[in-house]
């Protein structure tokens, strides 16, 4: 079957795009992710003009690498699967793309040479590739994780095995995944004296994607570790608080409701997940021609406005808890701001938001605007 994406013609296995969602070779649901990759690479080249080599470490159909090569990157596409390598080779030829194709394990290829940008897009957790990637990437590490159940605490032991961290199931589960992944990558960086700075991170229910600028310096690694900490969460009233540092001091009772059903998650990344100026730059580099141009710009705009709080709330979840009928999001956020708090939408869903108000303060500030 032929597919066109970002001006690249692609041959992918299967009769139609119906039912190939789970194909290891080409996932149409990831088009937004790939469009944003290309715009991010353009913005990154503006920031670091010497960056020129790009490794697509799990190339599959080759689509991401081919699109990067058309943008002038010196691309290496790597895959260990025979069929993927033939497919990527065929697709490169079809598009007159000069990417180097490697039939090898990604860890081997990464240890054999340095790359300015490395892109990890595995099926499942990226952690088995994190050490080789961090040690052999000069500037920008792009990472996708699709194992959202372990990341958000739904598959508890699997999350501990992959990420050496305790993820807990909460009402902000997607963001839990973001912060568990960033924590694990920061700790992987630290093992190699490399500091990580997230330039752009976005997540949906089925994946987390992050772009980390690397700095090969022990003090930068120390600075990244200082961004780690724990989250304490009350299952009864949805109160939560963030506690910086590697030593947890869990809550015995909830300071909001006095309940004892409290959870501790961590170590999680408590620092910024995006650099707003960079995100605005990426947004400006999405051309009309991209299939997901509108969706991508909207997502980035939300990210630019998102408060830098480590967890978000969901208005509908809170209202259910409180036995109130939700009002319009804009009115709800206005009530919070008029009560003196900061408030913004969050990209995790249409009713998600961030605020510096605690859960009890949110109720006080907004209840008059809602119907019982
Ligand atoms: Zn509570």
Coordinates of C-alpha atoms and ligand atoms in Angstrom, one line a residue:
X1 CA 0.0 0.0 0.0
X2 CA 1.2 3.5 -0.8
X3 CA 1.1 6.3 1.8
X4 CA 2.1 9.9 1.5
X5 CA 3.3 11.8 4.5
X6 CA 5.1 15.1 4.7
X7 CA 5.8 15.0 0.9
X8 CA 7.3 11.5 1.2
X9 CA 5.9 8.6 -0.8
X10 CA 6.0 5.4 1.2
X11 CA 5.4 1.7 0.6
X12 CA 4.1 0.0 3.7
X13 CA 2.8 -3.5 4.3
X14 CA -1.0 -4.0 4.2
X15 CA -4.0 -3.3 1.9
X16 CA -5.2 -0.1 3.5
X17 CA -4.6 2.2 6.5
X18 CA -7.5 0.5 8.2
X19 CA -6.2 -1.9 10.9
X20 CA -2.5 -1.1 10.5
X21 CA -2.5 1.0 13.7
X22 CA -0.5 -1.7 15.4
X23 CA 1.8 -2.2 12.5
X24 CA 5.4 -2.1 13.6
X25 CA 6.4 -0.6 10.3
X26 CA 4.1 2.4 9.9
X27 CA 1.7 3.8 12.5
X28 CA -0.6 6.5 11.0
X29 CA -1.6 7.6 14.5
X30 CA 2.0 8.8 14.9
X31 CA 1.8 11.3 12.1
X32 CA 1.5 14.2 14.5
X33 CA 4.5 12.9 16.4
X34 CA 6.5 12.8 13.2
X35 CA 5.4 16.2 11.9
X36 CA 6.4 17.7 15.2
X37 CA 9.8 15.9 15.0
X38 CA 10.5 17.6 11.7
X39 CA 9.5 21.0 13.0
X40 CA 11.5 20.5 16.1
X41 CA 14.6 19.5 14.1
X42 CA 14.2 22.7 12.1
X43 CA 14.0 24.8 15.3
X44 CA 16.9 22.9 16.8
X45 CA 19.1 23.6 13.8
X46 CA 18.4 27.3 14.4
X47 CA 19.6 26.9 18.0
X48 CA 22.6 24.7 17.3
X49 CA 23.7 25.3 13.7
X50 CA 26.5 22.7 13.7
X51 CA 24.1 19.8 14.3
X52 CA 24.0 17.8 11.1
X53 CA 23.9 14.0 11.8
X54 CA 20.6 12.3 12.7
X55 CA 20.2 8.6 13.7
X56 CA 16.8 7.1 13.3
X57 CA 17.6 4.2 15.7
X58 CA 14.3 2.2 15.1
X59 CA 13.7 3.1 11.5
X60 CA 10.9 0.6 10.6
X61 CA 9.5 1.9 7.3
X62 CA 12.2 4.7 7.3
X63 CA 9.6 7.5 7.2
X64 CA 11.1 9.6 9.9
X65 CA 14.6 9.3 8.7
X66 CA 13.6 10.0 5.1
X67 CA 11.7 13.1 6.1
X68 CA 14.8 14.3 8.1
X69 CA 17.1 13.6 5.1
X70 CA 14.9 15.7 2.8
X71 CA 15.4 18.5 5.3
X72 CA 19.2 18.3 4.9
X73 CA 20.2 16.1 7.8
X74 CA 22.9 13.5 7.3
X75 CA 20.7 10.5 8.2
X76 CA 21.4 7.0 9.4
X77 CA 18.5 4.6 9.5
X78 CA 18.9 1.6 11.7
X79 CA 16.8 -1.4 12.3
X80 CA 17.5 -5.0 13.4
X81 CA 14.5 -6.5 11.6
X82 CA 15.2 -7.9 8.1
X83 CA 11.8 -6.8 6.7
X84 CA 12.1 -3.3 8.1
X85 CA 15.6 -2.9 6.6
X86 CA 14.4 -4.0 3.1
X87 CA 11.4 -1.7 3.4
X88 CA 13.4 1.3 4.6
X89 CA 15.9 0.7 1.8
X90 CA 13.1 0.5 -0.8
X91 CA 11.5 3.6 0.5
X92 CA 14.8 5.5 0.5
X93 CA 15.4 4.6 -3.2
X94 CA 11.8 5.6 -4.1
X95 CA 12.4 9.0 -2.6
X96 CA 16.0 9.5 -3.9
X97 CA 17.1 9.6 -0.3
X98 CA 20.8 9.2 0.6
X99 CA 20.3 7.9 4.1
X100 CA 22.7 5.3 5.3
X101 CA 20.8 2.1 6.2
X102 CA 22.2 -0.1 8.9
X103 CA 20.9 -3.6 9.6
X104 CA 21.9 -3.9 13.2
X105 CA 20.9 -3.5 16.8
X106 CA 20.5 0.1 17.8
X107 CA 22.7 -0.2 20.8
X108 CA 25.6 -1.5 18.6
X109 CA 25.2 1.3 16.1
X110 CA 25.1 4.0 18.8
X111 CA 28.2 2.6 20.5
X112 CA 30.1 2.6 17.1
X113 CA 29.8 6.3 16.5
X114 CA 28.6 9.7 17.7
X115 CA 25.5 11.5 16.4
X116 CA 24.3 15.0 16.9
X117 CA 20.7 13.9 17.2
X118 CA 19.5 10.5 18.1
X119 CA 15.9 9.5 17.8
X120 CA 14.5 6.5 19.9
X121 CA 11.1 5.4 18.8
X122 CA 10.8 1.8 20.0
X123 CA 7.8 -0.3 20.5
X124 CA 7.3 -0.1 24.3
X125 CA 9.9 1.3 26.7
X126 CA 13.0 3.2 25.4
X127 CA 15.0 2.5 28.5
X128 CA 17.1 -0.5 27.1
X129 CA 18.5 2.0 24.6
X130 CA 18.9 5.0 26.9
X131 CA 22.5 4.5 28.1
X132 CA 23.9 4.0 24.6
X133 CA 21.9 6.9 23.3
X134 CA 23.0 9.4 26.0
X135 CA 26.6 8.3 25.8
X136 CA 26.8 8.7 22.1
X137 CA 24.5 11.7 21.3
X138 CA 26.1 15.1 21.3
X139 CA 23.1 17.5 21.3
X140 CA 19.5 16.4 21.1
X141 CA 17.9 13.2 22.2
X142 CA 14.4 12.5 20.9
X143 CA 12.5 9.8 22.8
X144 CA 9.1 8.1 22.4
X145 CA 7.7 5.8 25.0
X146 CA 4.5 3.8 24.2
X147 CA 4.4 1.7 27.4
X148 CA 2.0 4.1 29.1
X149 CA 0.5 1.5 31.5
X150 CA 3.9 0.9 33.3
X151 CA 4.7 4.6 33.1
X152 CA 1.5 5.8 34.8
X153 CA 1.4 3.1 37.5
X154 CA -1.3 0.9 36.0
X155 CA 1.3 -1.9 35.5
X156 CA 3.1 -1.4 38.8
X157 CA 5.9 -3.9 38.7
X158 CA 6.7 -3.4 35.0
X159 CA 7.0 0.3 35.7
X160 CA 9.5 -0.3 38.5
X161 CA 11.5 -2.7 36.3
X162 CA 11.7 -0.4 33.4
X163 CA 12.1 3.0 35.1
X164 CA 13.5 2.2 38.6
X165 CA 10.8 4.4 40.0
X166 CA 7.4 4.1 41.6
X167 CA 4.6 5.3 39.4
X168 CA 1.1 5.6 41.0
X169 CA -2.3 5.7 39.4
X170 CA -3.8 9.1 39.8
X171 CA -6.2 11.5 38.0
X172 CA -3.1 12.9 36.2
X173 CA -1.9 9.5 35.0
X174 CA -0.6 10.8 31.6
X175 CA 1.5 13.4 33.3
X176 CA 2.7 10.8 35.8
X177 CA 4.1 9.0 32.8
X178 CA 5.8 12.1 31.5
X179 CA 7.5 12.7 34.8
X180 CA 8.5 9.1 35.4
X181 CA 10.1 8.9 31.9
X182 CA 12.0 12.2 32.3
X183 CA 13.2 11.1 35.8
X184 CA 14.6 7.8 34.3
X185 CA 16.2 9.6 31.4
X186 CA 17.8 12.2 33.8
X187 CA 19.2 9.4 35.9
X188 CA 20.5 7.6 32.8
X189 CA 22.2 10.8 31.8
X190 CA 23.7 11.2 35.2
X191 CA 25.4 7.8 34.9
X192 CA 27.3 9.3 31.9
X193 CA 27.9 12.8 33.5
X194 CA 25.4 14.2 31.1
X195 CA 22.7 16.7 32.0
X196 CA 19.3 16.7 30.3
X197 CA 17.1 19.7 29.6
X198 CA 13.6 19.1 28.2
X199 CA 13.0 21.5 25.3
X200 CA 9.6 20.0 24.3
X201 CA 7.5 17.2 25.8
X202 CA 4.0 16.1 24.9
X203 CA 1.9 13.2 25.8
X204 CA -1.4 11.5 24.9
X205 CA -3.0 8.4 26.3
X206 CA -0.9 6.1 24.1
X207 CA 2.5 7.7 24.1
X208 CA 4.9 10.2 25.6
X209 CA 7.4 12.1 23.4
X210 CA 10.2 14.2 24.7
X211 CA 13.2 16.2 23.2
X212 CA 16.1 16.6 25.5
X213 CA 19.0 18.9 25.0
X214 CA 22.1 17.2 26.4
X215 CA 25.1 18.8 28.1
X216 CA 28.1 16.6 28.6
X217 CA 29.3 17.9 31.9
X218 CA 29.1 16.5 35.5
X219 CA 27.7 19.8 36.9
X220 CA 24.9 19.7 34.3
X221 CA 24.1 16.1 35.4
X222 CA 24.0 17.3 39.0
X223 CA 21.6 20.1 38.0
X224 CA 19.3 17.6 36.3
X225 CA 19.3 15.3 39.4
X226 CA 18.2 18.3 41.4
X227 CA 15.0 18.5 39.4
X228 CA 13.9 15.1 40.8
X229 CA 11.6 14.5 43.8
X230 CA 8.4 12.8 44.9
X231 CA 4.7 13.4 44.6
X232 CA 2.4 12.8 47.5
X233 CA -1.2 12.2 46.6
X234 CA -4.5 11.7 48.5
X235 CA -6.9 9.3 47.0
X236 CA -9.8 10.6 48.9
X237 CA -9.8 14.3 48.0
X238 CA -7.2 14.5 45.2
X239 CA -4.9 16.7 47.2
X240 CA -1.3 16.5 46.0
X241 CA 2.1 18.0 46.7
X242 CA 5.5 17.9 45.2
X243 CA 8.6 17.4 47.4
X244 CA 12.1 18.0 45.8
X245 CA 15.0 15.7 46.6
X246 CA 15.8 12.0 46.4
X247 CA 14.7 11.2 50.0
X248 CA 11.0 10.9 50.3
X249 CA 9.1 12.1 53.4
X250 CA 5.6 10.7 52.7
X251 CA 2.5 12.2 54.2
X252 CA 0.9 10.2 57.0
X253 CA -2.4 12.0 56.7
X254 CA -3.8 14.3 54.1
X255 CA -3.4 18.0 55.1
X256 CA -6.6 18.8 53.2
X257 CA -9.1 16.1 54.3
X258 CA -7.3 14.3 57.1
X259 CA -7.6 11.0 55.2
X260 CA -4.9 8.3 55.4
X261 CA -5.3 6.9 51.8
X262 CA -2.1 8.7 50.7
X263 CA 0.2 7.6 47.9
X264 CA 3.9 8.4 47.2
X265 CA 5.3 8.4 43.6
X266 CA 8.9 8.9 42.6
X267 CA 11.5 9.8 41.9
X268 CA 9.7 11.9 39.3
X269 CA 11.0 14.8 37.3
X270 CA 9.6 18.0 38.9
X271 CA 11.3 20.5 36.6
X272 CA 10.1 22.1 33.4
X273 CA 9.0 19.8 30.7
X274 CA 9.2 22.4 27.9
X275 CA 11.2 25.5 27.0
X276 CA 8.4 28.0 26.0
X277 CA 10.5 30.0 23.6
X278 CA 11.7 26.9 21.9
X279 CA 8.1 25.5 21.7
X280 CA 7.0 28.8 20.1
X281 CA 9.9 28.5 17.6
X282 CA 8.7 25.0 16.7
X283 CA 5.2 26.2 16.2
X284 CA 6.4 28.8 13.7
X285 CA 8.1 26.1 11.7
X286 CA 5.1 23.9 11.0
X287 CA 4.2 24.5 7.3
X288 CA 0.6 24.4 6.0
X289 CA 1.5 21.3 4.0
X290 CA 1.9 19.0 7.1
X291 CA -1.1 16.7 7.5
X292 CA -1.4 17.6 11.2
X293 CA -0.5 21.3 10.9
X294 CA -3.6 22.6 12.7
X295 CA -3.6 20.0 15.4
X296 CA 0.2 20.5 16.0
X297 CA -0.1 24.3 16.3
X298 CA -2.9 24.0 18.7
X299 CA -1.0 21.5 20.8
X300 CA 2.1 23.7 20.9
X301 CA 0.1 26.8 21.8
X302 CA -1.4 25.0 24.8
X303 CA 2.0 23.9 25.8
X304 CA 3.3 27.4 25.6
X305 CA 0.6 28.6 28.0
X306 CA 0.7 25.6 30.4
X307 CA 1.8 26.6 33.9
X308 CA 4.9 24.9 35.2
X309 CA 3.2 23.0 38.0
X310 CA 4.2 19.3 38.3
X311 CA 0.6 17.9 38.2
X312 CA -2.6 18.9 36.5
X313 CA -6.2 18.6 37.5
X314 CA -9.2 17.5 35.5
X315 CA -12.2 19.7 36.1
X316 CA -14.7 16.9 35.5
X317 CA -13.0 14.6 37.9
X318 CA -13.0 17.3 40.6
X319 CA -16.7 18.1 40.0
X320 CA -17.6 14.4 40.3
X321 CA -15.7 14.3 43.6
X322 CA -17.5 17.4 44.8
X323 CA -21.0 16.5 43.5
X324 CA -21.2 19.6 41.4
X325 CA -22.0 20.1 37.7
X326 CA -19.0 21.4 35.7
X327 CA -19.3 24.9 34.1
X328 CA -17.5 26.1 31.0
X329 CA -13.7 25.7 31.3
X330 CA -13.1 29.4 30.5
X331 CA -15.4 30.5 33.3
X332 CA -13.9 28.0 35.7
X333 CA -10.4 29.3 35.0
X334 CA -11.5 32.9 35.3
X335 CA -13.0 32.2 38.7
X336 CA -9.6 30.8 39.8
X337 CA -7.7 33.8 38.5
X338 CA -10.1 36.3 40.1
X339 CA -9.5 34.6 43.4
X340 CA -5.8 35.4 42.9
X341 CA -4.5 32.1 41.6
X342 CA -2.6 31.3 38.5
X343 CA -4.5 29.0 36.1
X344 CA -4.0 27.6 32.6
X345 CA -5.3 24.9 30.4
X346 CA -3.2 21.8 30.1
X347 CA -2.6 19.7 26.9
X348 CA -3.6 16.4 28.6
X349 CA -7.3 16.9 27.6
X350 CA -10.0 19.4 27.1
X351 CA -11.0 19.6 30.8
X352 CA -7.5 19.5 32.2
X353 CA -5.8 22.5 33.8
X354 CA -3.0 23.6 36.0
X355 CA -3.0 26.0 38.9
X356 CA -1.0 27.0 41.9
X357 CA -4.1 26.6 44.1
X358 CA -4.5 23.5 46.3
X359 CA -7.5 21.3 45.8
X360 CA -9.4 22.9 48.8
X361 CA -8.6 26.4 47.4
X362 CA -9.9 25.4 43.9
X363 CA -13.2 24.3 45.4
X364 CA -13.6 27.6 47.4
X365 CA -12.7 29.7 44.3
X366 CA -15.0 28.0 41.8
X367 CA -18.0 26.4 43.6
X368 CA -20.2 29.5 43.3
X369 CA -20.0 29.3 39.5
X370 CA -21.2 25.7 39.4
X371 CA -24.6 24.0 39.9
X372 CA -25.0 21.4 42.6
Ligands
LIG1 ZN1 -7.3 14.3 51.2

